[in-house]
């Protein structure tokens, strides 16, 4: 049930973000590049996590609350830093396609999708851990692109030169890392609990409720930033926020035939204008 709910939220979010980026839409090749770079960044983050695990003391690797908190903090900091580094690199390397606040949340979203796909490939083919497809994969993609979008919005504020960027940007980065940490910690605790005792089942239901609350809170924060980014972009382009420049999200994939524009002809001084026709029923002089 949680996976179906997350999948519907993710589909709605993808449609909304492409619909909101209406004034200066980014080319699809750049979006695909952000997905690929996100996957490569996740590979680097996984390598850093394995290196930190070798350096950690034995007490930090125990399956208790402190050990799980260490694993959750390690994953949150490395993965969010990797995704944020990709968004910063895209801002500095392709500034022509990264000039609005909403571009940050959009690129962060697709970087997060690439990171989620790379993490799934690592779990399936390298770590060879059991995975519940498609529920777990849907939750992973939803979490990564929401957290990546929230963190990427911070870079979008710097790209547009917003006057509150030094206040809002750290809050966005901290919020993405905190959401990632709490989600991973809950996931570890739910995996550690056995499912054969009645009190444990009650605790598992409680943790599931907290996980659902995290999903809803992160989604609301994401869409709030998305709406704010759309309004900043509309103000930048001197357009109303709900200007229907892109009437439907599928119009870029299946464009409708456009009517040819009428080009007005310029009249020359020698051309005489035709006299107006006399009204019907009148006699000619």
PDB file of C-alpha atoms in Angstrom:
ATOM      1  CA  UNK A   1       0.000   0.000   0.000  1.00  0.00           C
ATOM      2  CA  UNK A   2       2.824   2.368   0.870  1.00  0.00           C
ATOM      3  CA  UNK A   3       4.522   1.604  -2.464  1.00  0.00           C
ATOM      4  CA  UNK A   4       1.349   2.301  -4.464  1.00  0.00           C
ATOM      5  CA  UNK A   5       0.876   5.583  -2.603  1.00  0.00           C
ATOM      6  CA  UNK A   6       4.493   6.556  -3.268  1.00  0.00           C
ATOM      7  CA  UNK A   7       4.224   5.630  -6.942  1.00  0.00           C
ATOM      8  CA  UNK A   8       1.172   7.849  -7.444  1.00  0.00           C
ATOM      9  CA  UNK A   9       2.916  10.733  -5.685  1.00  0.00           C
ATOM     10  CA  UNK A  10       6.022  10.255  -7.838  1.00  0.00           C
ATOM     11  CA  UNK A  11       4.073  10.208 -11.104  1.00  0.00           C
ATOM     12  CA  UNK A  12       2.131  13.302 -10.128  1.00  0.00           C
ATOM     13  CA  UNK A  13       5.345  15.069  -9.130  1.00  0.00           C
ATOM     14  CA  UNK A  14       7.132  14.335 -12.414  1.00  0.00           C
ATOM     15  CA  UNK A  15       4.182  15.685 -14.395  1.00  0.00           C
ATOM     16  CA  UNK A  16       3.990  18.793 -12.218  1.00  0.00           C
ATOM     17  CA  UNK A  17       7.666  19.673 -12.425  1.00  0.00           C
ATOM     18  CA  UNK A  18       7.737  19.487 -16.219  1.00  0.00           C
ATOM     19  CA  UNK A  19       4.536  21.511 -16.340  1.00  0.00           C
ATOM     20  CA  UNK A  20       5.881  24.177 -13.981  1.00  0.00           C
ATOM     21  CA  UNK A  21       9.106  24.667 -15.975  1.00  0.00           C
ATOM     22  CA  UNK A  22       7.131  26.515 -18.610  1.00  0.00           C
ATOM     23  CA  UNK A  23       8.925  29.775 -19.293  1.00  0.00           C
ATOM     24  CA  UNK A  24      12.402  28.446 -20.130  1.00  0.00           C
ATOM     25  CA  UNK A  25      12.063  24.638 -20.511  1.00  0.00           C
ATOM     26  CA  UNK A  26      15.245  22.606 -20.448  1.00  0.00           C
ATOM     27  CA  UNK A  27      16.142  20.269 -23.338  1.00  0.00           C
ATOM     28  CA  UNK A  28      15.542  16.578 -22.804  1.00  0.00           C
ATOM     29  CA  UNK A  29      19.191  15.727 -23.519  1.00  0.00           C
ATOM     30  CA  UNK A  30      20.288  17.795 -20.526  1.00  0.00           C
ATOM     31  CA  UNK A  31      17.704  16.063 -18.344  1.00  0.00           C
ATOM     32  CA  UNK A  32      18.985  12.679 -19.504  1.00  0.00           C
ATOM     33  CA  UNK A  33      22.533  13.827 -18.736  1.00  0.00           C
ATOM     34  CA  UNK A  34      21.482  14.707 -15.195  1.00  0.00           C
ATOM     35  CA  UNK A  35      20.098  11.189 -14.700  1.00  0.00           C
ATOM     36  CA  UNK A  36      23.378   9.637 -15.892  1.00  0.00           C
ATOM     37  CA  UNK A  37      25.477  11.931 -13.714  1.00  0.00           C
ATOM     38  CA  UNK A  38      23.269  11.120 -10.741  1.00  0.00           C
ATOM     39  CA  UNK A  39      23.927   7.411 -11.241  1.00  0.00           C
ATOM     40  CA  UNK A  40      27.682   8.006 -11.415  1.00  0.00           C
ATOM     41  CA  UNK A  41      27.544  10.173  -8.301  1.00  0.00           C
ATOM     42  CA  UNK A  42      25.752   7.411  -6.417  1.00  0.00           C
ATOM     43  CA  UNK A  43      28.503   4.979  -7.391  1.00  0.00           C
ATOM     44  CA  UNK A  44      31.075   7.349  -5.914  1.00  0.00           C
ATOM     45  CA  UNK A  45      28.970   7.761  -2.757  1.00  0.00           C
ATOM     46  CA  UNK A  46      28.725   3.981  -2.301  1.00  0.00           C
ATOM     47  CA  UNK A  47      32.518   3.703  -2.598  1.00  0.00           C
ATOM     48  CA  UNK A  48      32.977   6.420   0.041  1.00  0.00           C
ATOM     49  CA  UNK A  49      30.515   4.645   2.329  1.00  0.00           C
ATOM     50  CA  UNK A  50      32.424   1.366   2.070  1.00  0.00           C
ATOM     51  CA  UNK A  51      35.664   3.229   2.809  1.00  0.00           C
ATOM     52  CA  UNK A  52      34.109   4.868   5.893  1.00  0.00           C
ATOM     53  CA  UNK A  53      32.835   1.488   7.078  1.00  0.00           C
ATOM     54  CA  UNK A  54      36.372   0.107   7.029  1.00  0.00           C
ATOM     55  CA  UNK A  55      37.593   3.056   9.092  1.00  0.00           C
ATOM     56  CA  UNK A  56      34.745   2.905  11.628  1.00  0.00           C
ATOM     57  CA  UNK A  57      35.270   1.177  15.006  1.00  0.00           C
ATOM     58  CA  UNK A  58      33.539  -2.115  15.686  1.00  0.00           C
ATOM     59  CA  UNK A  59      31.083  -0.532  18.116  1.00  0.00           C
ATOM     60  CA  UNK A  60      29.677   1.658  15.341  1.00  0.00           C
ATOM     61  CA  UNK A  61      28.844  -1.380  13.186  1.00  0.00           C
ATOM     62  CA  UNK A  62      26.635  -3.164  15.714  1.00  0.00           C
ATOM     63  CA  UNK A  63      22.941  -3.609  14.757  1.00  0.00           C
ATOM     64  CA  UNK A  64      21.681  -1.432  17.615  1.00  0.00           C
ATOM     65  CA  UNK A  65      20.226   2.075  17.576  1.00  0.00           C
ATOM     66  CA  UNK A  66      23.656   3.774  17.637  1.00  0.00           C
ATOM     67  CA  UNK A  67      24.979   1.555  14.857  1.00  0.00           C
ATOM     68  CA  UNK A  68      21.921   2.120  12.691  1.00  0.00           C
ATOM     69  CA  UNK A  69      22.159   5.864  13.301  1.00  0.00           C
ATOM     70  CA  UNK A  70      25.777   5.755  12.125  1.00  0.00           C
ATOM     71  CA  UNK A  71      24.791   3.938   8.923  1.00  0.00           C
ATOM     72  CA  UNK A  72      21.891   6.336   8.319  1.00  0.00           C
ATOM     73  CA  UNK A  73      24.058   9.426   8.859  1.00  0.00           C
ATOM     74  CA  UNK A  74      26.787   8.044   6.618  1.00  0.00           C
ATOM     75  CA  UNK A  75      24.332   7.348   3.792  1.00  0.00           C
ATOM     76  CA  UNK A  76      22.526  10.671   4.161  1.00  0.00           C
ATOM     77  CA  UNK A  77      25.655  12.832   4.135  1.00  0.00           C
ATOM     78  CA  UNK A  78      27.524  11.064   1.344  1.00  0.00           C
ATOM     79  CA  UNK A  79      24.591  10.573  -1.014  1.00  0.00           C
ATOM     80  CA  UNK A  80      23.134  14.047  -0.602  1.00  0.00           C
ATOM     81  CA  UNK A  81      26.599  15.577  -0.982  1.00  0.00           C
ATOM     82  CA  UNK A  82      27.134  13.592  -4.180  1.00  0.00           C
ATOM     83  CA  UNK A  83      23.810  14.701  -5.660  1.00  0.00           C
ATOM     84  CA  UNK A  84      24.433  18.292  -4.627  1.00  0.00           C
ATOM     85  CA  UNK A  85      27.878  18.205  -6.245  1.00  0.00           C
ATOM     86  CA  UNK A  86      26.320  17.108  -9.552  1.00  0.00           C
ATOM     87  CA  UNK A  87      23.802  19.971  -9.436  1.00  0.00           C
ATOM     88  CA  UNK A  88      26.571  22.474  -8.661  1.00  0.00           C
ATOM     89  CA  UNK A  89      28.670  21.122 -11.542  1.00  0.00           C
ATOM     90  CA  UNK A  90      25.742  21.487 -13.956  1.00  0.00           C
ATOM     91  CA  UNK A  91      25.173  25.053 -12.764  1.00  0.00           C
ATOM     92  CA  UNK A  92      28.783  26.007 -13.409  1.00  0.00           C
ATOM     93  CA  UNK A  93      29.251  24.069 -16.666  1.00  0.00           C
ATOM     94  CA  UNK A  94      25.946  24.794 -18.444  1.00  0.00           C
ATOM     95  CA  UNK A  95      24.761  28.154 -17.060  1.00  0.00           C
ATOM     96  CA  UNK A  96      22.703  28.784 -20.198  1.00  0.00           C
ATOM     97  CA  UNK A  97      20.396  25.913 -19.213  1.00  0.00           C
ATOM     98  CA  UNK A  98      20.617  26.593 -15.470  1.00  0.00           C
ATOM     99  CA  UNK A  99      19.479  30.143 -14.838  1.00  0.00           C
ATOM    100  CA  UNK A 100      16.353  29.834 -12.684  1.00  0.00           C
ATOM    101  CA  UNK A 101      15.461  28.639  -9.205  1.00  0.00           C
ATOM    102  CA  UNK A 102      13.102  26.029 -10.609  1.00  0.00           C
ATOM    103  CA  UNK A 103      15.986  24.593 -12.669  1.00  0.00           C
ATOM    104  CA  UNK A 104      17.699  23.604  -9.429  1.00  0.00           C
ATOM    105  CA  UNK A 105      14.770  21.585  -8.170  1.00  0.00           C
ATOM    106  CA  UNK A 106      14.258  20.025 -11.604  1.00  0.00           C
ATOM    107  CA  UNK A 107      17.884  18.947 -12.087  1.00  0.00           C
ATOM    108  CA  UNK A 108      18.060  17.783  -8.472  1.00  0.00           C
ATOM    109  CA  UNK A 109      14.982  15.657  -9.084  1.00  0.00           C
ATOM    110  CA  UNK A 110      16.403  13.844 -12.093  1.00  0.00           C
ATOM    111  CA  UNK A 111      19.812  13.499 -10.467  1.00  0.00           C
ATOM    112  CA  UNK A 112      17.992  11.785  -7.604  1.00  0.00           C
ATOM    113  CA  UNK A 113      16.237   9.424 -10.013  1.00  0.00           C
ATOM    114  CA  UNK A 114      19.590   8.397 -11.483  1.00  0.00           C
ATOM    115  CA  UNK A 115      20.989   7.889  -7.991  1.00  0.00           C
ATOM    116  CA  UNK A 116      18.044   5.674  -7.020  1.00  0.00           C
ATOM    117  CA  UNK A 117      18.441   3.502 -10.122  1.00  0.00           C
ATOM    118  CA  UNK A 118      22.177   3.117  -9.482  1.00  0.00           C
ATOM    119  CA  UNK A 119      21.535   2.150  -5.864  1.00  0.00           C
ATOM    120  CA  UNK A 120      19.081  -0.526  -6.963  1.00  0.00           C
ATOM    121  CA  UNK A 121      21.611  -1.951  -9.427  1.00  0.00           C
ATOM    122  CA  UNK A 122      24.222  -2.028  -6.675  1.00  0.00           C
ATOM    123  CA  UNK A 123      21.898  -3.884  -4.298  1.00  0.00           C
ATOM    124  CA  UNK A 124      20.799  -6.400  -6.918  1.00  0.00           C
ATOM    125  CA  UNK A 125      24.027  -7.204  -8.752  1.00  0.00           C
ATOM    126  CA  UNK A 126      26.894  -6.336  -6.360  1.00  0.00           C
ATOM    127  CA  UNK A 127      25.628  -6.631  -2.789  1.00  0.00           C
ATOM    128  CA  UNK A 128      23.094  -9.314  -3.871  1.00  0.00           C
ATOM    129  CA  UNK A 129      20.722  -8.438  -1.072  1.00  0.00           C
ATOM    130  CA  UNK A 130      17.025  -9.407  -1.188  1.00  0.00           C
ATOM    131  CA  UNK A 131      14.828  -6.592  -2.442  1.00  0.00           C
ATOM    132  CA  UNK A 132      11.075  -6.218  -2.650  1.00  0.00           C
ATOM    133  CA  UNK A 133      10.378  -5.087  -6.193  1.00  0.00           C
ATOM    134  CA  UNK A 134       8.554  -2.971  -7.179  1.00  0.00           C
ATOM    135  CA  UNK A 135       7.475  -1.554  -3.790  1.00  0.00           C
ATOM    136  CA  UNK A 136      10.949  -0.906  -2.433  1.00  0.00           C
ATOM    137  CA  UNK A 137      12.148   0.506  -5.733  1.00  0.00           C
ATOM    138  CA  UNK A 138       9.221   2.922  -5.949  1.00  0.00           C
ATOM    139  CA  UNK A 139       9.943   4.154  -2.442  1.00  0.00           C
ATOM    140  CA  UNK A 140      13.643   4.538  -3.233  1.00  0.00           C
ATOM    141  CA  UNK A 141      12.998   6.598  -6.375  1.00  0.00           C
ATOM    142  CA  UNK A 142      10.432   8.776  -4.603  1.00  0.00           C
ATOM    143  CA  UNK A 143      12.736   9.452  -1.671  1.00  0.00           C
ATOM    144  CA  UNK A 144      15.798  10.216  -3.757  1.00  0.00           C
ATOM    145  CA  UNK A 145      14.148  12.590  -6.177  1.00  0.00           C
ATOM    146  CA  UNK A 146      12.283  14.459  -3.427  1.00  0.00           C
ATOM    147  CA  UNK A 147      15.454  14.871  -1.368  1.00  0.00           C
ATOM    148  CA  UNK A 148      17.503  15.672  -4.467  1.00  0.00           C
ATOM    149  CA  UNK A 149      14.971  18.289  -5.559  1.00  0.00           C
ATOM    150  CA  UNK A 150      14.889  19.966  -2.151  1.00  0.00           C
ATOM    151  CA  UNK A 151      18.686  20.146  -2.052  1.00  0.00           C
ATOM    152  CA  UNK A 152      18.923  21.219  -5.698  1.00  0.00           C
ATOM    153  CA  UNK A 153      16.568  24.134  -5.087  1.00  0.00           C
ATOM    154  CA  UNK A 154      19.312  25.684  -2.962  1.00  0.00           C
ATOM    155  CA  UNK A 155      21.601  25.834  -6.003  1.00  0.00           C
ATOM    156  CA  UNK A 156      18.755  27.180  -8.123  1.00  0.00           C
ATOM    157  CA  UNK A 157      18.447  30.145  -5.785  1.00  0.00           C
ATOM    158  CA  UNK A 158      22.132  30.931  -6.315  1.00  0.00           C
ATOM    159  CA  UNK A 159      21.756  30.491 -10.085  1.00  0.00           C
ATOM    160  CA  UNK A 160      18.986  33.088 -10.163  1.00  0.00           C
ATOM    161  CA  UNK A 161      20.680  35.353  -7.626  1.00  0.00           C
ATOM    162  CA  UNK A 162      17.760  35.400  -5.206  1.00  0.00           C
ATOM    163  CA  UNK A 163      18.212  37.876  -2.366  1.00  0.00           C
ATOM    164  CA  UNK A 164      17.377  35.252   0.301  1.00  0.00           C
ATOM    165  CA  UNK A 165      19.652  32.551  -1.043  1.00  0.00           C
ATOM    166  CA  UNK A 166      22.055  32.625   1.924  1.00  0.00           C
ATOM    167  CA  UNK A 167      19.153  31.938   4.298  1.00  0.00           C
ATOM    168  CA  UNK A 168      16.976  29.499   2.334  1.00  0.00           C
ATOM    169  CA  UNK A 169      19.762  27.437   0.709  1.00  0.00           C
ATOM    170  CA  UNK A 170      21.280  26.062   3.958  1.00  0.00           C
ATOM    171  CA  UNK A 171      17.788  25.179   5.185  1.00  0.00           C
ATOM    172  CA  UNK A 172      17.106  23.252   1.977  1.00  0.00           C
ATOM    173  CA  UNK A 173      20.354  21.275   2.222  1.00  0.00           C
ATOM    174  CA  UNK A 174      19.821  20.566   5.927  1.00  0.00           C
ATOM    175  CA  UNK A 175      16.217  19.513   5.273  1.00  0.00           C
ATOM    176  CA  UNK A 176      17.245  17.079   2.530  1.00  0.00           C
ATOM    177  CA  UNK A 177      19.935  15.496   4.727  1.00  0.00           C
ATOM    178  CA  UNK A 178      17.635  15.297   7.754  1.00  0.00           C
ATOM    179  CA  UNK A 179      14.846  13.705   5.729  1.00  0.00           C
ATOM    180  CA  UNK A 180      17.300  11.176   4.288  1.00  0.00           C
ATOM    181  CA  UNK A 181      18.696  10.373   7.725  1.00  0.00           C
ATOM    182  CA  UNK A 182      15.293   9.826   9.337  1.00  0.00           C
ATOM    183  CA  UNK A 183      14.067   7.705   6.428  1.00  0.00           C
ATOM    184  CA  UNK A 184      17.101   5.423   6.471  1.00  0.00           C
ATOM    185  CA  UNK A 185      16.989   5.106  10.250  1.00  0.00           C
ATOM    186  CA  UNK A 186      13.340   4.079  10.119  1.00  0.00           C
ATOM    187  CA  UNK A 187      14.063   1.587   7.350  1.00  0.00           C
ATOM    188  CA  UNK A 188      16.870  -0.027   9.359  1.00  0.00           C
ATOM    189  CA  UNK A 189      14.733  -0.255  12.492  1.00  0.00           C
ATOM    190  CA  UNK A 190      11.861  -1.820  10.564  1.00  0.00           C
ATOM    191  CA  UNK A 191      14.212  -4.415   9.097  1.00  0.00           C
ATOM    192  CA  UNK A 192      15.643  -5.279  12.530  1.00  0.00           C
ATOM    193  CA  UNK A 193      12.265  -5.956  14.138  1.00  0.00           C
ATOM    194  CA  UNK A 194      11.021  -9.561  13.890  1.00  0.00           C
ATOM    195  CA  UNK A 195       7.467  -9.997  12.661  1.00  0.00           C
ATOM    196  CA  UNK A 196       6.354 -12.914  14.851  1.00  0.00           C
ATOM    197  CA  UNK A 197       5.416 -11.144  18.080  1.00  0.00           C
ATOM    198  CA  UNK A 198       2.283  -9.142  18.763  1.00  0.00           C
ATOM    199  CA  UNK A 199       3.978  -6.168  20.438  1.00  0.00           C
ATOM    200  CA  UNK A 200       6.568  -6.063  17.683  1.00  0.00           C
ATOM    201  CA  UNK A 201       3.819  -5.900  15.084  1.00  0.00           C
ATOM    202  CA  UNK A 202       2.323  -2.927  16.883  1.00  0.00           C
ATOM    203  CA  UNK A 203       5.725  -1.202  16.861  1.00  0.00           C
ATOM    204  CA  UNK A 204       6.074  -2.027  13.177  1.00  0.00           C
ATOM    205  CA  UNK A 205       2.732  -0.385  12.442  1.00  0.00           C
ATOM    206  CA  UNK A 206       3.856   2.660  14.386  1.00  0.00           C
ATOM    207  CA  UNK A 207       7.076   2.915  12.402  1.00  0.00           C
ATOM    208  CA  UNK A 208       5.099   2.530   9.165  1.00  0.00           C
ATOM    209  CA  UNK A 209       2.893   5.429  10.225  1.00  0.00           C
ATOM    210  CA  UNK A 210       5.982   7.552  10.918  1.00  0.00           C
ATOM    211  CA  UNK A 211       7.386   6.573   7.515  1.00  0.00           C
ATOM    212  CA  UNK A 212       4.143   7.634   5.825  1.00  0.00           C
ATOM    213  CA  UNK A 213       4.307  10.928   7.693  1.00  0.00           C
ATOM    214  CA  UNK A 214       7.851  11.478   6.422  1.00  0.00           C
ATOM    215  CA  UNK A 215       6.737  10.811   2.839  1.00  0.00           C
ATOM    216  CA  UNK A 216       3.854  13.269   3.127  1.00  0.00           C
ATOM    217  CA  UNK A 217       5.996  15.940   4.820  1.00  0.00           C
ATOM    218  CA  UNK A 218       8.754  15.662   2.238  1.00  0.00           C
ATOM    219  CA  UNK A 219       6.244  15.768  -0.608  1.00  0.00           C
ATOM    220  CA  UNK A 220       4.548  18.868   0.774  1.00  0.00           C
ATOM    221  CA  UNK A 221       7.894  20.616   1.235  1.00  0.00           C
ATOM    222  CA  UNK A 222       8.945  19.635  -2.288  1.00  0.00           C
ATOM    223  CA  UNK A 223       5.765  20.947  -3.901  1.00  0.00           C
ATOM    224  CA  UNK A 224       5.907  24.109  -1.830  1.00  0.00           C
ATOM    225  CA  UNK A 225       9.391  24.846  -3.167  1.00  0.00           C
ATOM    226  CA  UNK A 226       8.230  23.919  -6.665  1.00  0.00           C
ATOM    227  CA  UNK A 227       5.372  26.405  -6.490  1.00  0.00           C
ATOM    228  CA  UNK A 228       7.689  29.086  -5.115  1.00  0.00           C
ATOM    229  CA  UNK A 229      10.197  28.412  -7.883  1.00  0.00           C
ATOM    230  CA  UNK A 230       7.461  28.797 -10.491  1.00  0.00           C
ATOM    231  CA  UNK A 231       6.479  32.178  -9.073  1.00  0.00           C
ATOM    232  CA  UNK A 232      10.095  33.356  -8.984  1.00  0.00           C
ATOM    233  CA  UNK A 233      10.493  32.283 -12.608  1.00  0.00           C
ATOM    234  CA  UNK A 234       7.276  34.062 -13.620  1.00  0.00           C
ATOM    235  CA  UNK A 235       8.464  37.253 -11.926  1.00  0.00           C
ATOM    236  CA  UNK A 236      11.833  36.932 -13.691  1.00  0.00           C
ATOM    237  CA  UNK A 237      10.164  36.598 -17.107  1.00  0.00           C
ATOM    238  CA  UNK A 238       7.523  39.237 -16.300  1.00  0.00           C
ATOM    239  CA  UNK A 239       4.726  36.733 -16.841  1.00  0.00           C
ATOM    240  CA  UNK A 240       1.783  35.685 -14.667  1.00  0.00           C
ATOM    241  CA  UNK A 241       2.506  32.449 -12.733  1.00  0.00           C
ATOM    242  CA  UNK A 242      -0.391  30.562 -14.370  1.00  0.00           C
ATOM    243  CA  UNK A 243       0.350  31.689 -17.907  1.00  0.00           C
ATOM    244  CA  UNK A 244      -0.597  28.618 -20.032  1.00  0.00           C
ATOM    245  CA  UNK A 245       2.569  28.509 -22.105  1.00  0.00           C
ATOM    246  CA  UNK A 246       2.611  24.682 -21.953  1.00  0.00           C
ATOM    247  CA  UNK A 247      -1.019  23.528 -21.818  1.00  0.00           C
ATOM    248  CA  UNK A 248      -0.315  19.846 -21.279  1.00  0.00           C
ATOM    249  CA  UNK A 249       2.779  17.921 -20.100  1.00  0.00           C
ATOM    250  CA  UNK A 250       2.575  15.515 -23.076  1.00  0.00           C
ATOM    251  CA  UNK A 251       2.528  18.316 -25.635  1.00  0.00           C
ATOM    252  CA  UNK A 252       6.345  18.269 -25.939  1.00  0.00           C
ATOM    253  CA  UNK A 253       6.295  14.563 -26.838  1.00  0.00           C
ATOM    254  CA  UNK A 254       3.183  14.689 -29.068  1.00  0.00           C
ATOM    255  CA  UNK A 255       3.040  18.255 -30.396  1.00  0.00           C
ATOM    256  CA  UNK A 256      -0.136  19.428 -32.071  1.00  0.00           C
ATOM    257  CA  UNK A 257       0.076  20.966 -35.565  1.00  0.00           C
ATOM    258  CA  UNK A 258       0.471  24.689 -35.311  1.00  0.00           C
ATOM    259  CA  UNK A 259      -1.491  27.103 -37.432  1.00  0.00           C
ATOM    260  CA  UNK A 260       0.696  29.198 -39.744  1.00  0.00           C
ATOM    261  CA  UNK A 261       1.157  32.730 -38.562  1.00  0.00           C
ATOM    262  CA  UNK A 262      -0.128  35.522 -40.805  1.00  0.00           C
ATOM    263  CA  UNK A 263       2.637  37.913 -41.793  1.00  0.00           C
ATOM    264  CA  UNK A 264       1.259  41.408 -42.425  1.00  0.00           C
ATOM    265  CA  UNK A 265       2.334  42.957 -45.706  1.00  0.00           C
ATOM    266  CA  UNK A 266       3.707  46.481 -45.780  1.00  0.00           C
ATOM    267  CA  UNK A 267       1.850  48.846 -48.077  1.00  0.00           C
ATOM    268  CA  UNK A 268       3.819  51.158 -50.385  1.00  0.00           C
ATOM    269  CA  UNK A 269       3.079  54.878 -50.653  1.00  0.00           C
ATOM    270  CA  UNK A 270       1.873  54.481 -54.257  1.00  0.00           C
ATOM    271  CA  UNK A 271      -0.784  51.955 -53.376  1.00  0.00           C
ATOM    272  CA  UNK A 272      -4.220  53.517 -53.223  1.00  0.00           C
ATOM    273  CA  UNK A 273      -6.674  52.165 -50.755  1.00  0.00           C
ATOM    274  CA  UNK A 274      -9.845  50.777 -52.288  1.00  0.00           C
ATOM    275  CA  UNK A 275     -12.930  52.921 -51.568  1.00  0.00           C
ATOM    276  CA  UNK A 276     -15.421  51.387 -49.202  1.00  0.00           C
ATOM    277  CA  UNK A 277     -18.392  49.662 -50.776  1.00  0.00           C
ATOM    278  CA  UNK A 278     -21.600  51.702 -50.639  1.00  0.00           C
ATOM    279  CA  UNK A 279     -24.253  50.410 -48.319  1.00  0.00           C
ATOM    280  CA  UNK A 280     -26.912  48.283 -49.870  1.00  0.00           C
ATOM    281  CA  UNK A 281     -30.078  50.087 -50.925  1.00  0.00           C
ATOM    282  CA  UNK A 282     -28.410  53.440 -51.727  1.00  0.00           C
ATOM    283  CA  UNK A 283     -28.315  55.048 -55.157  1.00  0.00           C
ATOM    284  CA  UNK A 284     -25.076  55.980 -56.866  1.00  0.00           C
ATOM    285  CA  UNK A 285     -24.608  59.685 -57.625  1.00  0.00           C
TER     286      UNK A 285
END
